[in-house]
Amino acid sequence: MKSILATNDILNRYGVGRQTLWRWRKKDNFPVPVSPPLARPFWRLEDIELWETSNTSA
């Protein structure tokens, strides 16, 4: 299993488009990419899973 996710991995994981991901990154406390600021964004799987856990209703 991958431990680093690219943009397309995130889009496929949630079945959303780029605009939705952009909105999540701007307002929904989505994890910050681990890549340098001007590079293509990449996220750690553990950060995404933590975000999922914190955004699910109990």
PDB file of C-alpha atoms in Angstrom:
ATOM      1  CA  MET A   1       0.000   0.000   0.000  1.00  0.00           C
ATOM      2  CA  LYS A   2       1.214   3.487  -0.805  1.00  0.00           C
ATOM      3  CA  SER A   3       2.295   5.693   2.064  1.00  0.00           C
ATOM      4  CA  ILE A   4       2.417   8.839  -0.106  1.00  0.00           C
ATOM      5  CA  LEU A   5      -0.629   9.951  -2.094  1.00  0.00           C
ATOM      6  CA  ALA A   6      -0.696  12.210  -5.142  1.00  0.00           C
ATOM      7  CA  THR A   7      -3.621  14.401  -6.157  1.00  0.00           C
ATOM      8  CA  ASN A   8      -5.142  11.692  -8.364  1.00  0.00           C
ATOM      9  CA  ASP A   9      -4.918   9.204  -5.497  1.00  0.00           C
ATOM     10  CA  ILE A  10      -6.937  11.581  -3.307  1.00  0.00           C
ATOM     11  CA  LEU A  11      -9.494  12.227  -6.074  1.00  0.00           C
ATOM     12  CA  ASN A  12      -9.968   8.491  -6.642  1.00  0.00           C
ATOM     13  CA  ARG A  13     -10.113   7.703  -2.917  1.00  0.00           C
ATOM     14  CA  TYR A  14     -13.086  10.027  -2.380  1.00  0.00           C
ATOM     15  CA  GLY A  15     -14.624  10.068  -5.858  1.00  0.00           C
ATOM     16  CA  VAL A  16     -14.414  13.856  -6.086  1.00  0.00           C
ATOM     17  CA  GLY A  17     -13.130  16.351  -8.625  1.00  0.00           C
ATOM     18  CA  ARG A  18     -10.205  18.745  -8.409  1.00  0.00           C
ATOM     19  CA  GLN A  19     -12.445  21.665  -7.483  1.00  0.00           C
ATOM     20  CA  THR A  20     -13.790  19.804  -4.447  1.00  0.00           C
ATOM     21  CA  LEU A  21     -10.275  18.938  -3.330  1.00  0.00           C
ATOM     22  CA  TRP A  22      -9.280  22.588  -3.772  1.00  0.00           C
ATOM     23  CA  ARG A  23     -12.223  23.684  -1.581  1.00  0.00           C
ATOM     24  CA  TRP A  24     -11.326  21.120   1.082  1.00  0.00           C
ATOM     25  CA  ARG A  25      -7.742  22.387   1.118  1.00  0.00           C
ATOM     26  CA  LYS A  26      -8.920  25.985   1.522  1.00  0.00           C
ATOM     27  CA  LYS A  27     -11.589  25.601   4.204  1.00  0.00           C
ATOM     28  CA  ASP A  28     -12.094  22.131   5.641  1.00  0.00           C
ATOM     29  CA  ASN A  29      -8.870  21.629   7.608  1.00  0.00           C
ATOM     30  CA  PHE A  30      -7.593  19.187   4.985  1.00  0.00           C
ATOM     31  CA  PRO A  31      -4.013  18.031   5.643  1.00  0.00           C
ATOM     32  CA  VAL A  32      -1.232  20.186   4.276  1.00  0.00           C
ATOM     33  CA  PRO A  33       0.820  18.503   1.538  1.00  0.00           C
ATOM     34  CA  VAL A  34       4.289  17.301   2.524  1.00  0.00           C
ATOM     35  CA  SER A  35       5.797  18.426  -0.782  1.00  0.00           C
ATOM     36  CA  PRO A  36       7.610  21.773  -1.207  1.00  0.00           C
ATOM     37  CA  PRO A  37       5.256  24.768  -1.689  1.00  0.00           C
ATOM     38  CA  LEU A  38       5.662  25.164  -5.465  1.00  0.00           C
ATOM     39  CA  ALA A  39       5.838  21.436  -6.289  1.00  0.00           C
ATOM     40  CA  ARG A  40       3.012  19.044  -7.092  1.00  0.00           C
ATOM     41  CA  PRO A  41       1.196  18.243  -3.843  1.00  0.00           C
ATOM     42  CA  PHE A  42       1.706  14.914  -2.117  1.00  0.00           C
ATOM     43  CA  TRP A  43       0.178  13.810   1.182  1.00  0.00           C
ATOM     44  CA  ARG A  44       1.155  11.204   3.758  1.00  0.00           C
ATOM     45  CA  LEU A  45      -1.420   8.425   3.986  1.00  0.00           C
ATOM     46  CA  GLU A  46      -1.354   8.647   7.794  1.00  0.00           C
ATOM     47  CA  ASP A  47      -2.325  12.356   7.632  1.00  0.00           C
ATOM     48  CA  ILE A  48      -5.236  11.563   5.296  1.00  0.00           C
ATOM     49  CA  GLU A  49      -6.428   8.721   7.538  1.00  0.00           C
ATOM     50  CA  LEU A  50      -6.256  10.987  10.595  1.00  0.00           C
ATOM     51  CA  TRP A  51      -8.293  13.628   8.713  1.00  0.00           C
ATOM     52  CA  GLU A  52     -10.854  10.938   7.801  1.00  0.00           C
ATOM     53  CA  THR A  53     -11.139   9.877  11.437  1.00  0.00           C
ATOM     54  CA  SER A  54     -11.567  13.418  12.688  1.00  0.00           C
ATOM     55  CA  ASN A  55     -14.269  14.143  10.079  1.00  0.00           C
ATOM     56  CA  THR A  56     -16.524  11.149  10.602  1.00  0.00           C
ATOM     57  CA  SER A  57     -19.543  11.470  12.820  1.00  0.00           C
ATOM     58  CA  ALA A  58     -19.834   9.034  15.666  1.00  0.00           C
TER      59      ALA A  58
END
